[in-house]
Short mmCIF file of C-alpha atoms in Angstrom, two decimals:
data_model
loop_
_atom_site.label_atom_id
_atom_site.label_comp_id
_atom_site.label_asym_id
_atom_site.label_seq_id
_atom_site.Cartn_x
_atom_site.Cartn_y
_atom_site.Cartn_z
CA MET A 1 -1.04 30.81 11.14
CA ARG A 2 1.52 29.06 13.32
CA TYR A 3 0.19 26.49 15.79
CA SER A 4 1.69 26.37 19.28
CA ALA A 5 0.73 25.54 22.86
CA LEU A 6 0.59 29.26 23.58
CA LYS A 7 -1.85 29.74 20.69
CA ILE A 8 -4.12 27.00 22.06
CA ILE A 9 -4.19 28.62 25.51
CA LYS A 10 -4.84 32.06 24.03
CA GLU A 11 -7.65 30.77 21.79
CA GLY A 12 -9.09 28.74 24.67
CA LEU A 13 -9.37 31.87 26.78
CA THR A 14 -10.90 33.97 24.00
CA GLY A 15 -13.62 31.60 22.81
CA ASN A 16 -11.68 29.88 19.99
CA LYS A 17 -12.71 32.57 17.52
CA GLY A 18 -9.29 33.14 15.96
CA TRP A 19 -8.82 29.83 14.13
CA THR A 20 -8.81 29.98 10.33
CA PRO A 21 -9.26 27.12 7.82
CA ALA A 22 -6.10 25.03 7.43
CA TRP A 23 -6.17 25.32 3.63
CA ARG A 24 -7.98 27.29 0.91
CA GLU A 25 -10.51 25.87 -1.54
CA PRO A 26 -9.34 27.42 -4.82
CA GLU A 27 -10.94 27.07 -8.25
CA PRO A 28 -8.65 25.17 -10.63
CA ARG A 29 -6.61 27.40 -12.97
CA SER A 30 -6.11 26.38 -16.58
CA GLN A 31 -2.32 25.98 -16.40
CA TYR A 32 0.18 24.70 -13.82
CA ASP A 33 3.83 23.67 -13.84
CA VAL A 34 3.00 20.42 -12.07
CA VAL A 35 -0.37 18.71 -11.64
CA ILE A 36 -0.37 15.96 -9.02
CA VAL A 37 -3.20 13.46 -9.53
CA GLY A 38 -4.30 12.14 -6.14
CA GLY A 39 -4.68 14.07 -2.87
CA GLY A 40 -3.67 11.30 -0.53
CA GLY A 41 -0.68 11.20 1.77
CA HIS A 42 1.88 10.65 -0.99
CA GLY A 43 0.42 13.28 -3.33
CA LEU A 44 0.21 15.92 -0.60
CA ALA A 45 3.70 15.08 0.65
CA THR A 46 4.98 15.44 -2.92
CA ALA A 47 3.35 18.87 -3.23
CA TYR A 48 4.73 19.92 0.16
CA TYR A 49 8.33 18.94 -0.64
CA LEU A 50 8.10 20.34 -4.17
CA ALA A 51 7.21 23.72 -2.69
CA LYS A 52 9.41 23.62 0.39
CA VAL A 53 12.58 21.90 -0.85
CA HIS A 54 12.57 22.70 -4.57
CA GLY A 55 10.69 26.01 -4.65
CA VAL A 56 8.18 24.73 -7.22
CA THR A 57 4.91 26.33 -6.12
CA ASN A 58 2.84 26.57 -9.31
CA VAL A 59 1.37 23.19 -8.42
CA ALA A 60 -2.13 21.73 -8.19
CA VAL A 61 -3.15 18.59 -6.31
CA LEU A 62 -6.31 17.05 -7.80
CA GLU A 63 -8.37 14.85 -5.51
CA LYS A 64 -11.42 12.89 -6.68
CA GLY A 65 -13.13 12.93 -3.26
CA TRP A 66 -12.13 14.82 -0.15
CA LEU A 67 -8.61 15.08 1.29
CA GLY A 68 -7.52 11.89 2.97
CA SER A 69 -10.51 9.87 1.75
CA GLY A 70 -8.31 7.11 0.33
CA ASN A 71 -5.66 4.89 1.81
CA ILE A 72 -4.09 7.58 4.02
CA GLY A 73 -7.18 7.16 6.21
CA ARG A 74 -7.59 3.38 5.79
CA ASN A 75 -4.28 1.93 7.01
CA THR A 76 -3.01 0.64 10.35
CA THR A 77 -0.70 3.69 10.82
CA ILE A 78 2.55 1.75 11.35
CA ILE A 79 5.95 3.28 10.65
CA ARG A 80 9.17 1.22 10.49
CA SER A 81 12.27 0.69 8.39
CA ASN A 82 12.94 -3.03 8.87
CA TYR A 83 13.58 -3.88 5.22
CA MET A 84 16.56 -5.79 3.93
CA LEU A 85 17.33 -5.28 0.25
CA PRO A 86 19.60 -2.44 -0.91
CA GLY A 87 16.87 -1.14 -3.25
CA ASN A 88 14.47 -0.68 -0.32
CA GLN A 89 16.20 -0.22 3.03
CA PRO A 90 17.88 3.21 2.51
CA PHE A 91 14.57 4.56 1.19
CA TYR A 92 12.56 3.39 4.20
CA GLU A 93 15.26 4.60 6.59
CA LEU A 94 15.05 8.04 4.93
CA SER A 95 11.30 7.84 5.49
CA LEU A 96 11.68 7.04 9.19
CA LYS A 97 14.15 9.92 9.63
CA LEU A 98 11.65 12.26 7.95
CA TRP A 99 8.88 10.97 10.25
CA GLU A 100 11.07 11.78 13.25
CA GLY A 101 11.28 15.47 12.38
CA LEU A 102 7.94 15.79 10.62
CA GLU A 103 5.80 17.45 13.28
CA GLN A 104 8.29 20.28 13.84
CA ASP A 105 8.83 20.55 10.11
CA PHE A 106 5.21 21.05 9.09
CA ASN A 107 4.06 22.50 12.45
CA TYR A 108 1.22 20.03 12.94
CA ASN A 109 0.59 17.42 15.61
CA ALA A 110 0.62 14.04 13.86
CA MET A 111 0.89 12.14 17.16
CA ILE A 112 4.02 10.30 16.06
CA SER A 113 4.65 7.71 18.72
CA GLN A 114 7.87 5.67 18.47
CA ARG A 115 6.89 2.81 20.72
CA GLY A 116 8.80 0.25 18.69
CA ILE A 117 8.01 -2.66 16.41
CA LEU A 118 8.67 -6.28 17.35
CA ASN A 119 8.80 -9.04 14.70
CA LEU A 120 8.51 -12.38 16.51
CA CYS A 121 10.39 -15.52 15.49
CA HIS A 122 9.26 -19.04 16.24
CA SER A 123 12.09 -21.24 14.98
CA ASP A 124 15.88 -21.22 14.75
CA PRO A 125 16.01 -20.60 10.97
CA GLN A 126 13.64 -17.68 11.40
CA ARG A 127 15.94 -16.21 14.05
CA ASP A 128 18.87 -16.56 11.63
CA ALA A 129 16.84 -14.73 8.98
CA TYR A 130 16.07 -11.94 11.44
CA ALA A 131 19.74 -11.68 12.43
CA ARG A 132 20.55 -11.20 8.75
CA ARG A 133 17.79 -8.63 8.33
CA GLY A 134 18.86 -6.81 11.50
CA ASN A 135 22.43 -6.59 10.18
CA ALA A 136 21.18 -5.20 6.87
CA MET A 137 19.21 -2.59 8.82
CA LEU A 138 22.24 -1.62 10.94
CA MET A 139 24.35 -1.25 7.80
CA SER A 140 21.87 1.28 6.37
CA GLY A 141 22.00 3.33 9.57
CA ALA A 142 18.75 2.04 11.07
CA ASP A 143 18.43 0.52 14.53
CA ALA A 144 17.75 -3.15 15.24
CA VAL A 145 18.07 -5.40 18.29
CA LEU A 146 17.79 -9.18 18.23
CA LEU A 147 15.95 -10.31 21.35
CA ASP A 148 15.76 -13.76 22.91
CA ALA A 149 12.54 -15.10 24.46
CA ASP A 150 13.28 -13.45 27.82
CA GLY A 151 13.86 -10.13 26.11
CA VAL A 152 10.49 -10.44 24.38
CA ARG A 153 8.85 -11.46 27.65
CA LYS A 154 10.05 -8.25 29.30
CA LEU A 155 8.48 -6.17 26.52
CA CYS A 156 5.22 -8.03 26.11
CA PRO A 157 4.55 -10.66 28.79
CA GLU A 158 0.97 -11.50 27.81
CA MET A 159 1.63 -13.70 24.79
CA ASP A 160 1.46 -17.47 24.34
CA PHE A 161 5.23 -18.08 24.70
CA ASP A 162 5.09 -21.84 25.20
CA ASN A 163 2.61 -22.58 22.41
CA ALA A 164 3.24 -26.22 21.39
CA ARG A 165 3.33 -25.49 17.67
CA PHE A 166 4.68 -21.91 17.45
CA PRO A 167 6.71 -21.19 20.62
CA ILE A 168 8.08 -17.64 20.75
CA LYS A 169 11.86 -17.94 20.48
CA GLY A 170 12.68 -14.24 20.26
CA GLY A 171 12.22 -11.31 17.95
CA LEU A 172 13.69 -8.46 15.97
CA TRP A 173 13.04 -5.18 17.78
CA GLN A 174 13.18 -1.81 16.06
CA LYS A 175 12.76 0.76 18.79
CA ARG A 176 12.29 3.70 16.42
CA GLY A 177 9.27 2.10 14.75
CA GLY A 178 5.80 3.03 15.93
CA THR A 179 2.49 4.55 14.94
CA VAL A 180 1.20 7.90 13.69
CA ARG A 181 -2.21 9.53 13.54
CA HIS A 182 -2.78 9.00 9.82
CA ASP A 183 -5.40 11.68 9.04
CA ALA A 184 -3.17 14.33 10.62
CA VAL A 185 -0.42 13.41 8.17
CA ALA A 186 -2.67 14.32 5.23
CA TRP A 187 -3.88 17.48 6.96
CA GLY A 188 -0.40 18.60 7.99
CA TYR A 189 1.04 18.13 4.50
CA ALA A 190 -2.01 19.79 2.92
CA ARG A 191 -1.73 22.80 5.20
CA GLY A 192 2.02 23.11 4.62
CA ALA A 193 1.65 22.85 0.84
CA ASP A 194 -1.27 25.29 0.74
CA GLU A 195 0.68 27.83 2.82
CA ARG A 196 3.39 27.78 0.16
CA GLY A 197 0.96 28.42 -2.70
CA VAL A 198 -0.06 24.94 -3.87
CA ASP A 199 -3.69 24.71 -5.03
CA ILE A 200 -5.45 21.74 -3.44
CA ILE A 201 -8.54 20.99 -5.51
CA GLN A 202 -11.01 18.52 -4.04
CA ASN A 203 -13.94 16.85 -5.80
CA CYS A 204 -12.02 16.96 -9.05
CA GLU A 205 -11.77 13.62 -10.81
CA VAL A 206 -9.32 13.08 -13.65
CA THR A 207 -11.26 11.63 -16.59
CA GLY A 208 -8.64 11.71 -19.31
CA MET A 209 -5.02 12.44 -20.17
CA GLN A 210 -4.01 14.80 -22.95
CA ILE A 211 -1.24 13.02 -24.80
CA ASN A 212 -0.04 14.24 -28.20
CA ASN A 213 2.89 12.67 -30.04
CA GLY A 214 4.14 11.00 -26.88
CA VAL A 215 4.00 14.15 -24.77
CA CYS A 216 1.57 14.60 -21.88
CA THR A 217 0.33 18.19 -21.79
CA GLY A 218 -2.37 18.05 -19.14
CA VAL A 219 -5.47 16.29 -17.89
CA GLU A 220 -9.20 16.34 -18.52
CA THR A 221 -11.09 16.56 -15.25
CA SER A 222 -14.66 16.69 -14.00
CA ARG A 223 -13.98 20.42 -13.50
CA GLY A 224 -12.56 21.11 -16.92
CA ARG A 225 -9.30 20.82 -18.76
CA ILE A 226 -6.08 21.60 -16.86
CA ASN A 227 -2.81 22.02 -18.74
CA ALA A 228 0.46 21.12 -17.09
CA LYS A 229 4.12 20.84 -17.98
CA LYS A 230 4.31 17.75 -15.79
CA VAL A 231 1.54 15.37 -14.73
CA ALA A 232 2.42 13.32 -11.65
CA VAL A 233 0.11 10.38 -11.00
CA CYS A 234 0.06 9.31 -7.35
CA VAL A 235 -3.07 7.23 -6.81
CA ALA A 236 -1.94 3.89 -5.35
CA GLY A 237 -4.92 1.55 -5.22
CA SER A 238 -6.39 3.04 -8.39
CA SER A 239 -3.19 3.13 -10.46
CA GLY A 240 -4.56 0.59 -12.95
CA ARG A 241 -7.62 2.73 -13.60
CA VAL A 242 -5.83 6.07 -13.92
CA MET A 243 -2.87 4.86 -15.97
CA SER A 244 -5.23 3.09 -18.39
CA LEU A 245 -6.35 6.63 -19.33
CA ALA A 246 -2.82 7.04 -20.67
CA GLY A 247 -3.01 3.66 -22.40
CA MET A 248 -0.52 2.05 -20.02
CA ARG A 249 -0.56 -1.46 -18.59
CA LEU A 250 1.27 -1.79 -15.27
CA PRO A 251 3.03 -4.59 -13.39
CA ILE A 252 0.33 -4.17 -10.75
CA GLU A 253 -2.89 -5.83 -9.57
CA SER A 254 -5.37 -4.11 -7.24
CA HIS A 255 -6.17 -6.08 -4.09
CA VAL A 256 -8.04 -5.37 -0.85
CA LEU A 257 -6.48 -5.44 2.62
CA GLN A 258 -8.76 -5.50 5.65
CA ALA A 259 -8.05 -3.96 9.04
CA PHE A 260 -9.82 -4.18 12.38
CA VAL A 261 -10.27 -2.21 15.61
CA SER A 262 -11.48 -3.63 18.91
CA GLU A 263 -13.15 -1.85 21.80
CA GLY A 264 -10.87 0.25 24.00
CA LEU A 265 -8.80 -1.68 26.55
CA LYS A 266 -6.23 -0.74 29.19
CA PRO A 267 -2.64 -0.67 27.88
CA THR A 268 -1.56 -4.20 26.97
CA ILE A 269 0.42 -4.07 23.68
CA PRO A 270 3.67 -2.09 24.07
CA GLY A 271 4.23 -1.11 20.43
CA VAL A 272 3.59 -2.95 17.19
CA VAL A 273 3.85 -6.75 17.42
CA THR A 274 3.92 -9.06 14.40
CA PHE A 275 3.34 -12.82 14.47
CA GLY A 276 6.08 -14.76 12.67
CA ALA A 277 4.18 -17.99 12.04
CA GLY A 278 1.09 -16.52 10.39
CA HIS A 279 0.26 -13.14 8.98
CA PHE A 280 -0.97 -11.04 11.89
CA TYR A 281 0.13 -7.67 13.26
CA ILE A 282 -1.27 -5.64 16.11
CA SER A 283 -0.82 -2.36 17.93
CA GLN A 284 -2.85 -0.42 20.46
CA SER A 285 -4.20 3.01 19.65
CA ASP A 286 -3.98 5.95 22.05
CA LYS A 287 -7.68 5.43 22.79
CA GLY A 288 -6.93 1.82 23.79
CA GLY A 289 -8.43 0.01 20.80
CA LEU A 290 -6.47 -2.91 19.42
CA VAL A 291 -5.66 -2.15 15.77
CA PHE A 292 -4.79 -5.27 13.79
CA GLY A 293 -4.70 -6.89 10.39
CA GLY A 294 -3.18 -9.69 8.35
CA ASP A 295 -3.21 -11.00 4.81
CA ILE A 296 -4.80 -9.39 1.79
CA ASP A 297 -7.92 -11.16 0.52
CA GLY A 298 -5.96 -12.36 -2.48
CA TYR A 299 -8.10 -11.64 -5.56
CA ASN A 300 -8.27 -8.57 -7.83
CA THR A 301 -10.71 -6.01 -6.50
CA TYR A 302 -11.45 -2.30 -6.41
CA ALA A 303 -14.19 -2.68 -3.78
CA GLN A 304 -13.15 -1.18 -0.45
CA ARG A 305 -14.37 -4.21 1.46
CA GLY A 306 -13.26 -7.79 1.88
CA ASN A 307 -14.79 -11.17 2.67
CA LEU A 308 -15.25 -13.21 5.84
CA PRO A 309 -12.70 -16.05 5.30
CA THR A 310 -9.89 -13.50 5.62
CA VAL A 311 -11.47 -12.06 8.78
CA GLU A 312 -11.47 -15.54 10.28
CA ASP A 313 -7.87 -16.14 9.21
CA VAL A 314 -6.64 -12.89 10.76
CA CYS A 315 -8.48 -13.55 14.03
CA GLU A 316 -7.09 -17.10 14.20
CA GLY A 317 -3.58 -15.65 13.85
CA GLY A 318 -4.31 -13.28 16.72
CA MET A 319 -5.66 -16.05 18.92
CA ALA A 320 -2.61 -18.25 18.25
CA LEU A 321 -0.31 -15.43 19.34
CA MET A 322 -2.17 -13.79 22.21
CA PRO A 323 -5.26 -15.74 23.33
CA ASN A 324 -6.06 -13.05 25.91
CA ILE A 325 -7.48 -10.78 23.19
CA GLY A 326 -10.17 -13.35 22.40
CA ARG A 327 -12.70 -11.69 24.65
CA ALA A 328 -12.21 -8.22 23.20
CA ARG A 329 -15.12 -7.27 20.99
CA LEU A 330 -14.52 -6.04 17.47
CA LEU A 331 -15.79 -2.51 16.94
CA ARG A 332 -15.26 -2.13 13.24
CA SER A 333 -13.43 -3.42 10.19
CA TRP A 334 -12.74 -1.90 6.82
CA GLY A 335 -10.90 -2.56 3.58
CA GLY A 336 -8.49 -0.51 1.54
CA VAL A 337 -7.57 -1.12 -2.09
CA MET A 338 -3.87 -1.36 -2.81
CA ASP A 339 -1.53 -1.66 -5.75
CA MET A 340 0.09 -5.09 -5.41
CA SER A 341 3.16 -5.03 -7.61
CA MET A 342 4.87 -8.03 -9.16
CA ASP A 343 7.77 -8.04 -6.69
CA GLY A 344 6.16 -6.39 -3.66
CA SER A 345 8.10 -3.14 -4.13
CA PRO A 346 6.95 0.29 -5.32
CA PHE A 347 7.61 2.54 -8.33
CA ILE A 348 8.71 6.19 -8.41
CA ASP A 349 9.59 6.79 -12.02
CA LYS A 350 9.10 8.61 -15.30
CA THR A 351 7.02 6.86 -17.95
CA ASP A 352 7.66 6.47 -21.67
CA THR A 353 5.34 9.44 -22.19
CA LYS A 354 7.23 12.71 -21.78
CA GLY A 355 5.80 14.79 -18.95
CA LEU A 356 3.96 11.88 -17.34
CA TYR A 357 5.30 10.52 -14.05
CA PHE A 358 4.18 7.57 -11.98
CA ASN A 359 4.24 6.83 -8.25
CA GLY A 360 2.49 3.65 -7.10
CA GLY A 361 2.74 -0.06 -6.42
CA TRP A 362 3.04 0.45 -2.66
CA CYS A 363 1.45 -2.91 -1.84
CA TYR A 364 0.32 -2.72 1.80
CA GLY A 365 3.34 -0.68 2.88
CA GLY A 366 2.48 2.75 1.58
CA PHE A 367 1.75 4.56 4.81
CA LYS A 368 5.19 4.29 6.39
CA ALA A 369 6.68 5.45 3.08
CA THR A 370 4.62 8.64 2.87
CA PRO A 371 7.38 11.21 3.68
CA ALA A 372 10.11 9.55 1.63
CA SER A 373 7.72 8.88 -1.25
CA GLY A 374 6.85 12.57 -1.35
CA TRP A 375 10.50 13.55 -0.92
CA CYS A 376 11.76 11.30 -3.73
CA TYR A 377 8.85 12.00 -6.10
CA ALA A 378 9.34 15.76 -5.62
CA HIS A 379 13.06 15.26 -6.34
CA LEU A 380 12.24 13.35 -9.53
CA LEU A 381 9.70 15.96 -10.68
CA ALA A 382 11.99 18.90 -9.95
CA THR A 383 15.26 17.50 -11.29
CA ASP A 384 14.19 14.70 -13.70
CA THR A 385 16.64 12.35 -11.98
CA PRO A 386 15.69 9.74 -9.38
CA HIS A 387 16.57 10.44 -5.76
CA GLU A 388 19.60 8.44 -4.57
CA THR A 389 17.45 6.23 -2.31
CA ALA A 390 14.92 5.45 -5.06
CA THR A 391 17.16 4.61 -8.00
CA GLN A 392 15.89 1.03 -8.21
CA MET A 393 12.17 1.77 -7.98
CA ARG A 394 11.82 1.79 -11.75
CA LEU A 395 8.96 0.70 -13.99
CA ASP A 396 11.26 -1.22 -16.34
CA ARG A 397 12.90 -3.32 -13.65
CA PHE A 398 11.02 -6.47 -14.68
CA GLN A 399 12.22 -6.08 -18.23
CA ASN A 400 15.88 -5.95 -17.25
CA GLY A 401 15.71 -8.43 -14.38
CA ARG A 402 16.34 -6.01 -11.49
CA MET A 403 13.42 -6.97 -9.25
CA ILE A 404 13.32 -5.87 -5.59
CA ASP A 405 11.64 -9.01 -4.29
CA GLU A 406 11.87 -8.62 -0.50
CA LYS A 407 9.94 -11.85 0.17
CA GLY A 408 11.32 -13.87 -2.75
CA MET A 409 7.86 -14.84 -4.01
CA GLY A 410 8.20 -14.13 -7.74
CA ALA A 411 5.66 -12.51 -10.04
CA GLN A 412 2.60 -13.41 -7.94
CA PRO A 413 1.14 -10.21 -6.45
CA ASN A 414 -1.18 -11.88 -3.94
CA LEU A 415 1.76 -13.63 -2.25
CA HIS A 416 3.79 -10.50 -1.48
CA MET B 1 -17.98 -15.34 -2.39
CA ILE B 2 -19.64 -18.43 -3.85
CA ILE B 3 -18.23 -19.87 -7.06
CA ASN B 4 -20.71 -21.85 -9.15
CA HIS B 5 -18.48 -24.73 -10.20
CA PRO B 6 -19.67 -26.13 -13.58
CA LEU B 7 -19.35 -29.72 -12.32
CA LEU B 8 -19.76 -29.46 -8.54
CA GLY B 9 -22.30 -26.66 -8.12
CA PRO B 10 -21.98 -23.74 -5.67
CA ARG B 11 -18.71 -23.88 -3.66
CA ASP B 12 -17.21 -21.47 -1.13
CA ALA B 13 -14.39 -19.38 -2.65
CA ALA B 14 -12.26 -20.33 0.38
CA GLU B 15 -11.83 -23.79 -1.21
CA PHE B 16 -10.02 -22.20 -4.15
CA VAL B 17 -6.62 -20.68 -4.76
CA TYR B 18 -6.47 -17.53 -6.87
CA LEU B 19 -3.88 -17.16 -9.61
CA GLY B 20 -4.79 -14.02 -11.56
CA ASP B 21 -5.87 -12.75 -14.96
CA ALA B 22 -7.15 -15.51 -17.28
CA SER B 23 -4.80 -14.27 -20.00
CA LEU B 24 -2.20 -16.40 -18.19
CA ILE B 25 -3.70 -19.35 -20.14
CA ASN B 26 -2.10 -17.99 -23.29
CA ARG B 27 1.58 -18.69 -22.68
CA PRO B 28 3.60 -17.12 -25.50
CA ASP B 29 5.75 -19.08 -27.90
CA GLY B 30 9.28 -19.13 -26.51
CA LEU B 31 10.96 -19.72 -29.87
CA THR B 32 10.00 -16.53 -31.71
CA ALA B 33 12.38 -13.61 -32.24
CA ASP B 34 10.65 -11.29 -29.73
CA ALA B 35 9.94 -14.02 -27.18
CA SER B 36 11.58 -12.08 -24.34
CA GLY B 37 9.30 -9.10 -24.93
CA ASP B 38 6.26 -11.38 -25.14
CA PHE B 39 7.18 -13.13 -21.92
CA TYR B 40 7.76 -9.79 -20.16
CA GLU B 41 4.22 -8.72 -21.04
CA TYR B 42 2.77 -12.15 -20.24
CA LEU B 43 4.44 -12.47 -16.85
CA TYR B 44 4.44 -8.94 -15.51
CA LEU B 45 1.88 -6.62 -17.14
CA ARG B 46 -1.81 -6.70 -16.26
CA ASP B 47 -4.97 -4.99 -17.53
CA ASN B 48 -6.20 -4.84 -13.90
CA PRO B 49 -9.68 -3.61 -14.91
CA ALA B 50 -12.26 -2.03 -12.61
CA GLY B 51 -15.32 -4.01 -13.68
CA LEU B 52 -15.64 -7.41 -15.35
CA HIS B 53 -12.48 -9.47 -14.95
CA LYS B 54 -11.80 -12.98 -16.28
CA GLU B 55 -9.55 -14.76 -13.80
CA LEU B 56 -8.11 -18.17 -12.95
CA TRP B 57 -9.14 -20.00 -9.78
CA TYR B 58 -7.81 -23.46 -8.84
CA HIS B 59 -10.12 -25.77 -6.87
CA GLU B 60 -7.38 -26.98 -4.54
CA GLN B 61 -9.68 -28.33 -1.83
CA GLY B 62 -12.04 -29.90 -4.35
CA ASP B 63 -11.62 -31.54 -7.72
CA ARG B 64 -8.38 -29.69 -8.55
CA SER B 65 -9.76 -28.20 -11.73
CA TRP B 66 -8.76 -24.80 -13.05
CA LEU B 67 -11.70 -22.47 -13.61
CA VAL B 68 -12.09 -19.25 -15.56
CA VAL B 69 -14.33 -17.06 -13.40
CA THR B 70 -15.85 -13.83 -14.71
CA ARG B 71 -16.20 -11.54 -11.72
CA ASN B 72 -16.91 -7.84 -11.25
CA THR B 73 -13.98 -6.29 -9.35
CA LEU B 74 -16.17 -3.42 -8.17
CA THR B 75 -18.95 -5.54 -6.62
CA HIS B 76 -17.45 -9.08 -6.30
CA GLU B 77 -20.44 -10.40 -8.29
CA ILE B 78 -19.62 -13.58 -10.24
CA THR B 79 -21.43 -13.80 -13.56
CA GLU B 80 -19.86 -16.76 -15.34
CA VAL B 81 -17.79 -19.82 -14.41
CA GLU B 82 -16.19 -22.11 -17.00
CA LEU B 83 -13.65 -24.92 -16.92
CA ALA B 84 -10.32 -23.44 -18.01
CA ARG B 85 -9.85 -26.50 -20.22
CA ASP B 86 -13.05 -25.67 -22.14
CA VAL B 87 -11.92 -22.05 -22.56
CA ALA B 88 -8.54 -23.17 -23.91
CA LYS B 89 -10.16 -25.67 -26.29
CA ALA B 90 -12.58 -23.03 -27.56
CA GLN B 91 -9.52 -20.93 -28.41
CA GLY B 92 -8.25 -23.74 -30.62
CA ARG B 93 -5.85 -25.43 -28.21
CA ASP B 94 -5.80 -29.24 -28.06
CA LYS B 95 -5.81 -29.32 -24.21
#
């Protein structure tokens, strides 16, 4: 069924009786060409592009819970491509371009809103660093504007510009950045993949990998054994757990990132704003709630909740930047578990086991990468060669010294 | 989280800095033939278990001791806290 404004009007006038489920609920078959482990944003995007771009439709997506129950529904919905290193920036720019055409492409309203992202700077060296980053972005075909304090004031007048310790000196503005309705991304990709013949199997947990003589031939699941020519793991947050089934240790630690939503307010934040002197970022949802977050808690965890010291730290960052939000009441907070890799950058790669592929290590930047991650992973699965924008996102990069360390922090996952 | 410091009693985890898996105590020998492989595993690869995890915490805002904390990564429950020095000595190291 194709969704359109006309369809909504027609259904509205006829009692909304013509809508059908957006995807089927098939029983798992015993054999597929590709089994994707993980029905989150990246897994569903991979299935969608495998079917649409590469014509590979004998595909199953296995999801332990329900669709979108993981990090695709637990993030702060920001999209941007303001990276700097050659191993990252073209990939994230591809992602942003895919976001821009996504709703027409999969015929689903994902509420993509390009209201811009503003990274604030508070010192001269920081402005120099942003000028360098902005130039790197322009060279990859992205957009970037370096603003002075007056330019920032025009965009977002209600901040503490003349703060004695962290005055706002300007910012790096990417106009094409913005926010997306995250659940709709999972639903849109799921619907598009299902339409093309992909089996989306919920409540199906992978409990083992079938590996014989270095070849992966399928998975054991809570709903029986499923054979596959290729097994594509795509479970960021739980990568350590799932890949240990294949006997692999990863350059990844699992950490929790908390996020927060305030009560609904009148429009006050123009797009996404990030504090340059602490770790704090904020946007305003279409309902008016302030959506914000900051640092990860900083210790290994698989629990989808954090602790109070980090809550305090995030709120202090917010108060230092925009004291006017201090009277807004917090409605809710939550935590999501993420793969923190050793250099802060992700992996889309084959493994040493033939037929076993790995996508993970997204740190807290996985949401914006969803379309390109699916695009590049599908390319790798269909052609067995990495996509041109993901050639450096390899599992062996620490062994041969080709890290993509955007922040320059070294092998310390909780600092990325 | 409260960490039961073996010398100082219960302390808020916010006083500590987290380093990572306690296997980082066992720095490999840099003079062996496969030292580069050993260091790759030591520096970059992690077990990252869901469940009991032995990990290094540094009491930066306290007595500056390194602790080995056994904590459940599914529940955040801390079941054992030792001085890292004692753990290293028990493994046969001289300090």
